[in-house]
PDB file of C-alpha atoms in Angstrom:
ATOM      1  CA  MET A   1      -8.125  65.135 -72.957  1.00 97.00           C
ATOM      2  CA  ALA A   2      -5.244  66.749 -71.123  1.00 98.00           C
ATOM      3  CA  ARG A   3      -2.342  64.528 -70.089  1.00 98.00           C
ATOM      4  CA  ASP A   4      -2.461  65.808 -66.518  1.00 98.00           C
ATOM      5  CA  GLU A   5      -6.216  65.173 -66.320  1.00 98.00           C
ATOM      6  CA  LEU A   6      -5.647  61.572 -67.387  1.00 98.00           C
ATOM      7  CA  ALA A   7      -2.817  61.155 -64.887  1.00 98.00           C
ATOM      8  CA  GLY A   8      -5.008  62.459 -62.063  1.00 98.00           C
ATOM      9  CA  TYR A   9      -7.927  60.263 -63.029  1.00 98.00           C
ATOM     10  CA  LEU A  10      -5.804  57.117 -63.172  1.00 98.00           C
ATOM     11  CA  SER A  11      -4.075  57.968 -59.901  1.00 97.00           C
ATOM     12  CA  GLY A  12      -7.385  58.234 -58.093  1.00 97.00           C
ATOM     13  CA  THR A  13      -9.103  55.323 -59.825  1.00 98.00           C
ATOM     14  CA  LEU A  14      -6.233  52.902 -59.166  1.00 97.00           C
ATOM     15  CA  ASP A  15      -5.453  54.328 -55.699  1.00 96.00           C
ATOM     16  CA  ILE A  16      -1.730  54.297 -56.432  1.00 95.00           C
ATOM     17  CA  THR A  17      -0.583  55.770 -53.095  1.00 93.00           C
ATOM     18  CA  ARG A  18      -1.854  52.673 -51.280  1.00 90.00           C
ATOM     19  CA  PHE A  19       0.907  50.359 -52.529  1.00 88.00           C
ATOM     20  CA  ARG A  20       4.555  49.740 -51.676  1.00 87.00           C
ATOM     21  CA  ASP A  21       5.639  48.875 -55.192  1.00 93.00           C
ATOM     22  CA  TYR A  22       8.815  47.999 -57.078  1.00 92.00           C
ATOM     23  CA  CYS A  23       8.491  50.870 -59.544  1.00 96.00           C
ATOM     24  CA  PRO A  24       6.885  54.322 -59.861  1.00 96.00           C
ATOM     25  CA  ASN A  25       3.195  54.134 -60.765  1.00 97.00           C
ATOM     26  CA  GLY A  26       1.725  56.800 -63.016  1.00 98.00           C
ATOM     27  CA  LEU A  27       3.281  58.951 -65.709  1.00 98.00           C
ATOM     28  CA  GLN A  28       6.809  57.591 -66.219  1.00 98.00           C
ATOM     29  CA  VAL A  29       7.796  59.447 -69.388  1.00 98.00           C
ATOM     30  CA  GLU A  30       6.240  62.796 -70.276  1.00 98.00           C
ATOM     31  CA  GLY A  31       5.073  63.463 -73.821  1.00 98.00           C
ATOM     32  CA  ARG A  32       2.620  65.818 -75.502  1.00 98.00           C
ATOM     33  CA  ALA A  33       0.092  67.661 -73.350  1.00 98.00           C
ATOM     34  CA  GLN A  34      -3.064  66.547 -75.174  1.00 98.00           C
ATOM     35  CA  ILE A  35      -4.153  62.940 -75.642  1.00 98.00           C
ATOM     36  CA  GLY A  36      -6.549  61.804 -78.336  1.00 98.00           C
ATOM     37  CA  ARG A  37      -5.395  58.213 -78.832  1.00 98.00           C
ATOM     38  CA  ILE A  38      -4.091  55.779 -76.246  1.00 98.00           C
ATOM     39  CA  VAL A  39      -2.491  52.396 -76.858  1.00 98.00           C
ATOM     40  CA  THR A  40      -2.454  49.745 -74.140  1.00 98.00           C
ATOM     41  CA  GLY A  41      -0.209  46.717 -73.812  1.00 98.00           C
ATOM     42  CA  VAL A  42       1.327  44.476 -71.175  1.00 98.00           C
ATOM     43  CA  THR A  43       4.965  45.572 -71.349  1.00 98.00           C
ATOM     44  CA  ALA A  44       6.657  48.721 -72.684  1.00 98.00           C
ATOM     45  CA  SER A  45       8.946  46.823 -75.044  1.00 98.00           C
ATOM     46  CA  VAL A  46      10.420  48.338 -78.192  1.00 98.00           C
ATOM     47  CA  ALA A  47       7.963  46.271 -80.242  1.00 98.00           C
ATOM     48  CA  LEU A  48       4.995  47.811 -78.404  1.00 98.00           C
ATOM     49  CA  LEU A  49       6.398  51.341 -78.619  1.00 98.00           C
ATOM     50  CA  GLU A  50       7.012  51.058 -82.349  1.00 98.00           C
ATOM     51  CA  ALA A  51       3.549  49.613 -83.002  1.00 98.00           C
ATOM     52  CA  ALA A  52       1.938  52.363 -80.910  1.00 98.00           C
ATOM     53  CA  ILE A  53       3.844  55.098 -82.751  1.00 98.00           C
ATOM     54  CA  VAL A  54       2.709  53.672 -86.105  1.00 98.00           C
ATOM     55  CA  ARG A  55      -0.900  53.910 -84.867  1.00 98.00           C
ATOM     56  CA  GLY A  56      -0.442  57.530 -83.858  1.00 98.00           C
ATOM     57  CA  ALA A  57      -0.612  57.064 -80.097  1.00 98.00           C
ATOM     58  CA  ASP A  58      -0.335  60.128 -77.886  1.00 98.00           C
ATOM     59  CA  ALA A  59       0.035  57.906 -74.814  1.00 98.00           C
ATOM     60  CA  ILE A  60       0.943  54.304 -74.056  1.00 99.00           C
ATOM     61  CA  LEU A  61      -0.491  52.616 -70.962  1.00 98.00           C
ATOM     62  CA  VAL A  62       1.169  49.425 -69.701  1.00 98.00           C
ATOM     63  CA  HIS A  63       1.386  47.095 -66.722  1.00 98.00           C
ATOM     64  CA  HIS A  64       5.166  46.656 -66.940  1.00 98.00           C
ATOM     65  CA  GLY A  65       6.912  49.973 -67.369  1.00 98.00           C
ATOM     66  CA  TYR A  66      10.394  51.166 -66.426  1.00 98.00           C
ATOM     67  CA  PHE A  67      12.573  52.236 -63.491  1.00 97.00           C
ATOM     68  CA  TRP A  68      12.328  49.065 -61.417  1.00 97.00           C
ATOM     69  CA  ARG A  69      13.880  48.962 -57.972  1.00 95.00           C
ATOM     70  CA  GLY A  70      17.512  47.837 -58.179  1.00 94.00           C
ATOM     71  CA  GLU A  71      17.895  48.223 -61.946  1.00 94.00           C
ATOM     72  CA  ASP A  72      20.861  50.018 -63.550  1.00 95.00           C
ATOM     73  CA  MET A  73      20.062  53.745 -63.451  1.00 94.00           C
ATOM     74  CA  ARG A  74      22.147  54.592 -66.522  1.00 97.00           C
ATOM     75  CA  VAL A  75      20.339  55.480 -69.741  1.00 97.00           C
ATOM     76  CA  ILE A  76      22.292  53.163 -72.015  1.00 98.00           C
ATOM     77  CA  GLY A  77      21.577  50.158 -74.227  1.00 97.00           C
ATOM     78  CA  GLN A  78      17.959  49.084 -74.417  1.00 97.00           C
ATOM     79  CA  LYS A  79      16.826  51.686 -71.889  1.00 97.00           C
ATOM     80  CA  HIS A  80      18.278  54.395 -74.122  1.00 98.00           C
ATOM     81  CA  ARG A  81      16.601  52.924 -77.195  1.00 98.00           C
ATOM     82  CA  ARG A  82      13.206  52.754 -75.499  1.00 98.00           C
ATOM     83  CA  LEU A  83      13.358  56.229 -73.981  1.00 98.00           C
ATOM     84  CA  LYS A  84      14.630  57.712 -77.242  1.00 98.00           C
ATOM     85  CA  LEU A  85      11.602  56.330 -79.088  1.00 98.00           C
ATOM     86  CA  LEU A  86       9.200  57.892 -76.598  1.00 98.00           C
ATOM     87  CA  LEU A  87      10.977  61.241 -76.365  1.00 98.00           C
ATOM     88  CA  THR A  88      11.613  61.604 -80.090  1.00 98.00           C
ATOM     89  CA  HIS A  89       7.939  61.018 -80.881  1.00 98.00           C
ATOM     90  CA  ASP A  90       6.687  62.985 -77.845  1.00 98.00           C
ATOM     91  CA  VAL A  91       4.626  60.032 -76.565  1.00 98.00           C
ATOM     92  CA  ASN A  92       3.564  59.706 -72.918  1.00 98.00           C
ATOM     93  CA  LEU A  93       4.178  56.467 -71.030  1.00 98.00           C
ATOM     94  CA  PHE A  94       1.887  55.533 -68.133  1.00 98.00           C
ATOM     95  CA  ALA A  95       2.604  52.380 -66.114  1.00 98.00           C
ATOM     96  CA  TYR A  96       0.707  50.740 -63.247  1.00 98.00           C
ATOM     97  CA  HIS A  97       2.012  47.601 -61.575  1.00 97.00           C
ATOM     98  CA  LEU A  98       0.442  46.459 -58.270  1.00 96.00           C
ATOM     99  CA  PRO A  99      -2.424  48.986 -58.529  1.00 96.00           C
ATOM    100  CA  LEU A 100      -3.475  47.323 -61.789  1.00 96.00           C
ATOM    101  CA  ASP A 101      -3.121  43.839 -60.309  1.00 96.00           C
ATOM    102  CA  MET A 102      -5.383  44.754 -57.425  1.00 93.00           C
ATOM    103  CA  HIS A 103      -8.212  46.862 -58.846  1.00 96.00           C
ATOM    104  CA  PRO A 104     -11.574  45.123 -58.209  1.00 96.00           C
ATOM    105  CA  GLU A 105     -12.881  45.858 -61.721  1.00 97.00           C
ATOM    106  CA  PHE A 106      -9.972  46.594 -64.073  1.00 97.00           C
ATOM    107  CA  GLY A 107      -7.309  44.608 -62.230  1.00 97.00           C
ATOM    108  CA  ASN A 108      -5.493  41.622 -63.675  1.00 98.00           C
ATOM    109  CA  ASN A 109      -6.900  39.257 -61.055  1.00 98.00           C
ATOM    110  CA  ALA A 110     -10.437  40.529 -61.609  1.00 98.00           C
ATOM    111  CA  GLN A 111     -10.143  40.306 -65.387  1.00 98.00           C
ATOM    112  CA  LEU A 112      -8.547  36.839 -65.285  1.00 98.00           C
ATOM    113  CA  ALA A 113     -11.484  35.725 -63.146  1.00 98.00           C
ATOM    114  CA  HIS A 114     -13.821  37.131 -65.790  1.00 98.00           C
ATOM    115  CA  GLN A 115     -12.012  35.229 -68.549  1.00 98.00           C
ATOM    116  CA  LEU A 116     -12.003  31.921 -66.665  1.00 98.00           C
ATOM    117  CA  GLY A 117     -15.383  32.154 -64.955  1.00 98.00           C
ATOM    118  CA  LEU A 118     -13.960  32.372 -61.427  1.00 98.00           C
ATOM    119  CA  CYS A 119     -16.069  33.817 -58.629  1.00 97.00           C
ATOM    120  CA  ALA A 120     -14.039  35.609 -55.946  1.00 97.00           C
ATOM    121  CA  GLU A 121     -15.042  35.133 -52.317  1.00 97.00           C
ATOM    122  CA  SER A 122     -12.054  36.439 -50.349  1.00 97.00           C
ATOM    123  CA  ARG A 123      -8.424  37.606 -50.540  1.00 97.00           C
ATOM    124  CA  PHE A 124      -5.168  36.319 -49.065  1.00 97.00           C
ATOM    125  CA  GLY A 125      -1.447  37.081 -48.835  1.00 94.00           C
ATOM    126  CA  ASP A 126       0.512  40.313 -48.454  1.00 88.00           C
ATOM    127  CA  ASP A 127      -1.599  43.364 -49.361  1.00 86.00           C
ATOM    128  CA  ALA A 128      -4.415  40.841 -50.054  1.00 92.00           C
ATOM    129  CA  LEU A 129      -2.966  40.312 -53.537  1.00 93.00           C
ATOM    130  CA  GLY A 130      -4.221  36.733 -53.852  1.00 97.00           C
ATOM    131  CA  TRP A 131      -7.861  35.949 -54.668  1.00 98.00           C
ATOM    132  CA  LEU A 132      -9.789  32.886 -53.493  1.00 98.00           C
ATOM    133  CA  GLY A 133     -13.042  31.522 -54.824  1.00 98.00           C
ATOM    134  CA  THR A 134     -14.827  28.969 -56.976  1.00 98.00           C
ATOM    135  CA  VAL A 135     -15.599  28.323 -60.637  1.00 97.00           C
ATOM    136  CA  ASP A 136     -18.962  29.193 -62.188  1.00 95.00           C
ATOM    137  CA  ASP A 137     -19.554  25.826 -63.914  1.00 94.00           C
ATOM    138  CA  ALA A 138     -20.272  22.649 -61.947  1.00 93.00           C
ATOM    139  CA  ALA A 139     -18.958  20.619 -64.883  1.00 94.00           C
ATOM    140  CA  VAL A 140     -15.493  22.099 -64.291  1.00 97.00           C
ATOM    141  CA  ASP A 141     -14.973  20.035 -61.163  1.00 96.00           C
ATOM    142  CA  THR A 142     -11.427  18.700 -61.459  1.00 98.00           C
ATOM    143  CA  VAL A 143      -7.986  20.229 -61.782  1.00 98.00           C
ATOM    144  CA  GLY A 144      -7.708  18.760 -65.274  1.00 98.00           C
ATOM    145  CA  ALA A 145     -11.006  20.320 -66.361  1.00 98.00           C
ATOM    146  CA  LEU A 146      -9.848  23.697 -65.052  1.00 98.00           C
ATOM    147  CA  ALA A 147      -6.580  23.319 -66.973  1.00 98.00           C
ATOM    148  CA  GLU A 148      -8.581  22.642 -70.139  1.00 98.00           C
ATOM    149  CA  ARG A 149     -10.632  25.799 -69.550  1.00 98.00           C
ATOM    150  CA  VAL A 150      -7.439  27.814 -69.117  1.00 98.00           C
ATOM    151  CA  ALA A 151      -6.095  26.460 -72.405  1.00 98.00           C
ATOM    152  CA  GLN A 152      -9.333  27.284 -74.217  1.00 98.00           C
ATOM    153  CA  ARG A 153      -9.846  30.763 -72.776  1.00 97.00           C
ATOM    154  CA  LEU A 154      -6.228  31.992 -72.714  1.00 97.00           C
ATOM    155  CA  GLY A 155      -4.972  30.185 -75.806  1.00 96.00           C
ATOM    156  CA  ARG A 156      -2.114  28.661 -73.850  1.00 94.00           C
ATOM    157  CA  THR A 157      -1.750  25.186 -72.333  1.00 97.00           C
ATOM    158  CA  PRO A 158      -0.819  25.606 -68.659  1.00 98.00           C
ATOM    159  CA  LEU A 159       1.863  23.606 -66.901  1.00 98.00           C
ATOM    160  CA  LEU A 160       0.048  21.436 -64.365  1.00 98.00           C
ATOM    161  CA  ILE A 161       1.721  20.201 -61.195  1.00 98.00           C
ATOM    162  CA  GLY A 162      -0.556  17.740 -59.447  1.00 97.00           C
ATOM    163  CA  ASP A 163      -3.215  15.161 -60.167  1.00 97.00           C
ATOM    164  CA  PRO A 164      -5.555  16.230 -63.003  1.00 98.00           C
ATOM    165  CA  THR A 165      -8.335  14.033 -61.536  1.00 98.00           C
ATOM    166  CA  GLN A 166      -8.204  15.869 -58.189  1.00 97.00           C
ATOM    167  CA  LYS A 167     -11.445  17.611 -57.241  1.00 97.00           C
ATOM    168  CA  LEU A 168     -11.179  21.372 -57.326  1.00 95.00           C
ATOM    169  CA  GLY A 169     -12.330  22.696 -53.980  1.00 94.00           C
ATOM    170  CA  LYS A 170     -11.357  26.339 -53.480  1.00 97.00           C
ATOM    171  CA  ILE A 171      -9.332  28.018 -56.228  1.00 98.00           C
ATOM    172  CA  GLY A 172      -6.631  30.575 -55.473  1.00 98.00           C
ATOM    173  CA  TRP A 173      -5.175  32.841 -58.136  1.00 98.00           C
ATOM    174  CA  CYS A 174      -2.763  35.712 -58.613  1.00 98.00           C
ATOM    175  CA  THR A 175      -1.507  36.745 -62.035  1.00 98.00           C
ATOM    176  CA  GLY A 176       2.075  37.219 -63.198  1.00 97.00           C
ATOM    177  CA  ALA A 177       5.117  36.181 -61.188  1.00 96.00           C
ATOM    178  CA  ALA A 178       3.206  35.227 -58.053  1.00 97.00           C
ATOM    179  CA  GLN A 179       4.544  31.712 -57.573  1.00 97.00           C
ATOM    180  CA  GLY A 180       5.861  32.850 -54.185  1.00 96.00           C
ATOM    181  CA  MET A 181       2.273  33.178 -52.962  1.00 97.00           C
ATOM    182  CA  LEU A 182       1.597  29.445 -53.185  1.00 98.00           C
ATOM    183  CA  GLY A 183       2.282  29.031 -49.451  1.00 97.00           C
ATOM    184  CA  ALA A 184      -0.256  31.735 -48.621  1.00 98.00           C
ATOM    185  CA  ALA A 185      -2.769  30.035 -50.938  1.00 98.00           C
ATOM    186  CA  VAL A 186      -2.208  26.752 -49.096  1.00 98.00           C
ATOM    187  CA  ASP A 187      -2.793  28.486 -45.763  1.00 97.00           C
ATOM    188  CA  ALA A 188      -5.950  30.117 -47.144  1.00 97.00           C
ATOM    189  CA  GLY A 189      -7.434  26.706 -47.949  1.00 97.00           C
ATOM    190  CA  ALA A 190      -7.003  26.558 -51.712  1.00 98.00           C
ATOM    191  CA  GLY A 191      -7.107  23.148 -53.371  1.00 97.00           C
ATOM    192  CA  VAL A 192      -5.567  24.511 -56.577  1.00 98.00           C
ATOM    193  CA  TYR A 193      -3.578  27.666 -57.273  1.00 98.00           C
ATOM    194  CA  LEU A 194      -3.188  29.532 -60.582  1.00 98.00           C
ATOM    195  CA  SER A 195      -0.466  32.003 -61.427  1.00 98.00           C
ATOM    196  CA  GLY A 196       1.617  33.041 -64.367  1.00 98.00           C
ATOM    197  CA  GLU A 197       5.044  31.624 -63.612  1.00 97.00           C
ATOM    198  CA  ILE A 198       6.517  28.692 -61.713  1.00 97.00           C
ATOM    199  CA  SER A 199       9.903  28.113 -60.057  1.00 97.00           C
ATOM    200  CA  GLU A 200      11.789  25.048 -58.882  1.00 97.00           C
ATOM    201  CA  PRO A 201      10.740  25.264 -55.185  1.00 96.00           C
ATOM    202  CA  THR A 202       7.107  25.799 -56.217  1.00 97.00           C
ATOM    203  CA  VAL A 203       6.949  22.299 -57.679  1.00 98.00           C
ATOM    204  CA  HIS A 204       7.978  20.659 -54.412  1.00 98.00           C
ATOM    205  CA  LEU A 205       5.624  22.759 -52.282  1.00 98.00           C
ATOM    206  CA  ALA A 206       2.709  21.914 -54.587  1.00 98.00           C
ATOM    207  CA  ARG A 207       3.477  18.195 -54.429  1.00 97.00           C
ATOM    208  CA  GLU A 208       4.019  18.136 -50.678  1.00 98.00           C
ATOM    209  CA  SER A 209       0.983  20.262 -49.806  1.00 97.00           C
ATOM    210  CA  GLY A 210      -1.381  18.473 -52.177  1.00 97.00           C
ATOM    211  CA  VAL A 211      -2.406  21.822 -53.682  1.00 98.00           C
ATOM    212  CA  ALA A 212      -2.292  21.568 -57.465  1.00 98.00           C
ATOM    213  CA  TYR A 213      -0.479  24.326 -59.347  1.00 98.00           C
ATOM    214  CA  LEU A 214      -1.316  25.748 -62.767  1.00 98.00           C
ATOM    215  CA  ALA A 215       1.368  27.938 -64.362  1.00 98.00           C
ATOM    216  CA  CYS A 216      -0.667  29.729 -67.007  1.00 98.00           C
ATOM    217  CA  GLY A 217       1.870  32.214 -68.375  1.00 98.00           C
ATOM    218  CA  HIS A 218       2.954  35.599 -67.020  1.00 98.00           C
ATOM    219  CA  HIS A 219       1.961  37.469 -70.153  1.00 98.00           C
ATOM    220  CA  ALA A 220      -1.108  35.319 -70.783  1.00 98.00           C
ATOM    221  CA  THR A 221      -2.596  36.028 -67.347  1.00 98.00           C
ATOM    222  CA  GLU A 222      -1.907  39.778 -67.508  1.00 98.00           C
ATOM    223  CA  ARG A 223      -3.281  40.720 -70.928  1.00 97.00           C
ATOM    224  CA  TYR A 224      -6.732  41.619 -69.715  1.00 98.00           C
ATOM    225  CA  GLY A 225      -6.440  44.263 -66.987  1.00 98.00           C
ATOM    226  CA  VAL A 226      -4.753  46.966 -69.027  1.00 98.00           C
ATOM    227  CA  GLN A 227      -7.074  46.228 -71.944  1.00 98.00           C
ATOM    228  CA  ALA A 228     -10.164  46.663 -69.750  1.00 98.00           C
ATOM    229  CA  LEU A 229      -8.763  49.889 -68.339  1.00 98.00           C
ATOM    230  CA  GLY A 230      -8.127  51.247 -71.825  1.00 98.00           C
ATOM    231  CA  GLU A 231     -11.673  50.407 -72.902  1.00 98.00           C
ATOM    232  CA  HIS A 232     -12.976  52.182 -69.804  1.00 98.00           C
ATOM    233  CA  LEU A 233     -10.973  55.317 -70.605  1.00 98.00           C
ATOM    234  CA  ALA A 234     -12.243  55.313 -74.188  1.00 98.00           C
ATOM    235  CA  ALA A 235     -15.860  55.005 -73.047  1.00 98.00           C
ATOM    236  CA  THR A 236     -15.504  57.596 -70.290  1.00 98.00           C
ATOM    237  CA  PHE A 237     -13.542  60.303 -72.087  1.00 98.00           C
ATOM    238  CA  GLY A 238     -14.194  59.621 -75.771  1.00 97.00           C
ATOM    239  CA  ILE A 239     -10.551  59.032 -76.656  1.00 98.00           C
ATOM    240  CA  ALA A 240      -9.502  56.400 -79.197  1.00 98.00           C
ATOM    241  CA  HIS A 241      -8.064  53.177 -77.783  1.00 98.00           C
ATOM    242  CA  ASP A 242      -6.105  50.280 -79.283  1.00 98.00           C
ATOM    243  CA  PHE A 243      -4.869  47.239 -77.386  1.00 98.00           C
ATOM    244  CA  ILE A 244      -1.741  45.746 -78.940  1.00 98.00           C
ATOM    245  CA  ASP A 245      -0.823  42.228 -77.859  1.00 98.00           C
ATOM    246  CA  ILE A 246       2.899  41.620 -78.293  1.00 97.00           C
ATOM    247  CA  ASP A 247       3.206  37.837 -77.982  1.00 93.00           C
ATOM    248  CA  ASN A 248       5.364  36.531 -75.151  1.00 95.00           C
ATOM    249  CA  PRO A 249       5.645  32.776 -74.397  1.00 93.00           C
ATOM    250  CA  VAL A 250       6.723  33.271 -70.767  1.00 92.00           C
TER     251      VAL A 250
END
């Protein structure tokens, strides 16, 4: 398919103009005009770019791209190395941050819910980024049992702040670096909150509020949205798709 056709489709599907984001969403680096193979991954690291080029990708689609607000604008160092790889091999780079977090089907929150068996009932926080709901299995009825499910499904043992024997109640979640939304989750009535990362103040707020916190990994919680979107594009337009998971312990 044509690069510009793909860009237009993704722009409309993910409703990118709706969000006040920290980076440009859409085509970030222009490559060849026709796309027959797309590679998806979480972050546009050198390791992902090199693996995608080996597989013959015409386009790379990621959640974490480039040109973040406040970053050094100079094309030097690692930015130069990354951009040189893309430009030399004429590969397109598409990146979608908050639009991919939020999408009701392909979004990171939606896909994490699918992985963990969470049933969304409502949203909370700025731009309704946080999701609130319950778990699909009555046997998963404590914070500890939910932590075990996270470990099994994501392949990563979460850091648990709180009492593992505590009954679940409502579950709040927001993937990635959303530890700052714990207060909004508390206000929304969550009994436990899941995110990717954790910070020093988060620990105290979790303890003082009685809302358990599960830090499940930034990368681990955001592997699934971009992969689902790539599979959708392959099924819709008949292009080849590969998801490449570059391991990241954070």
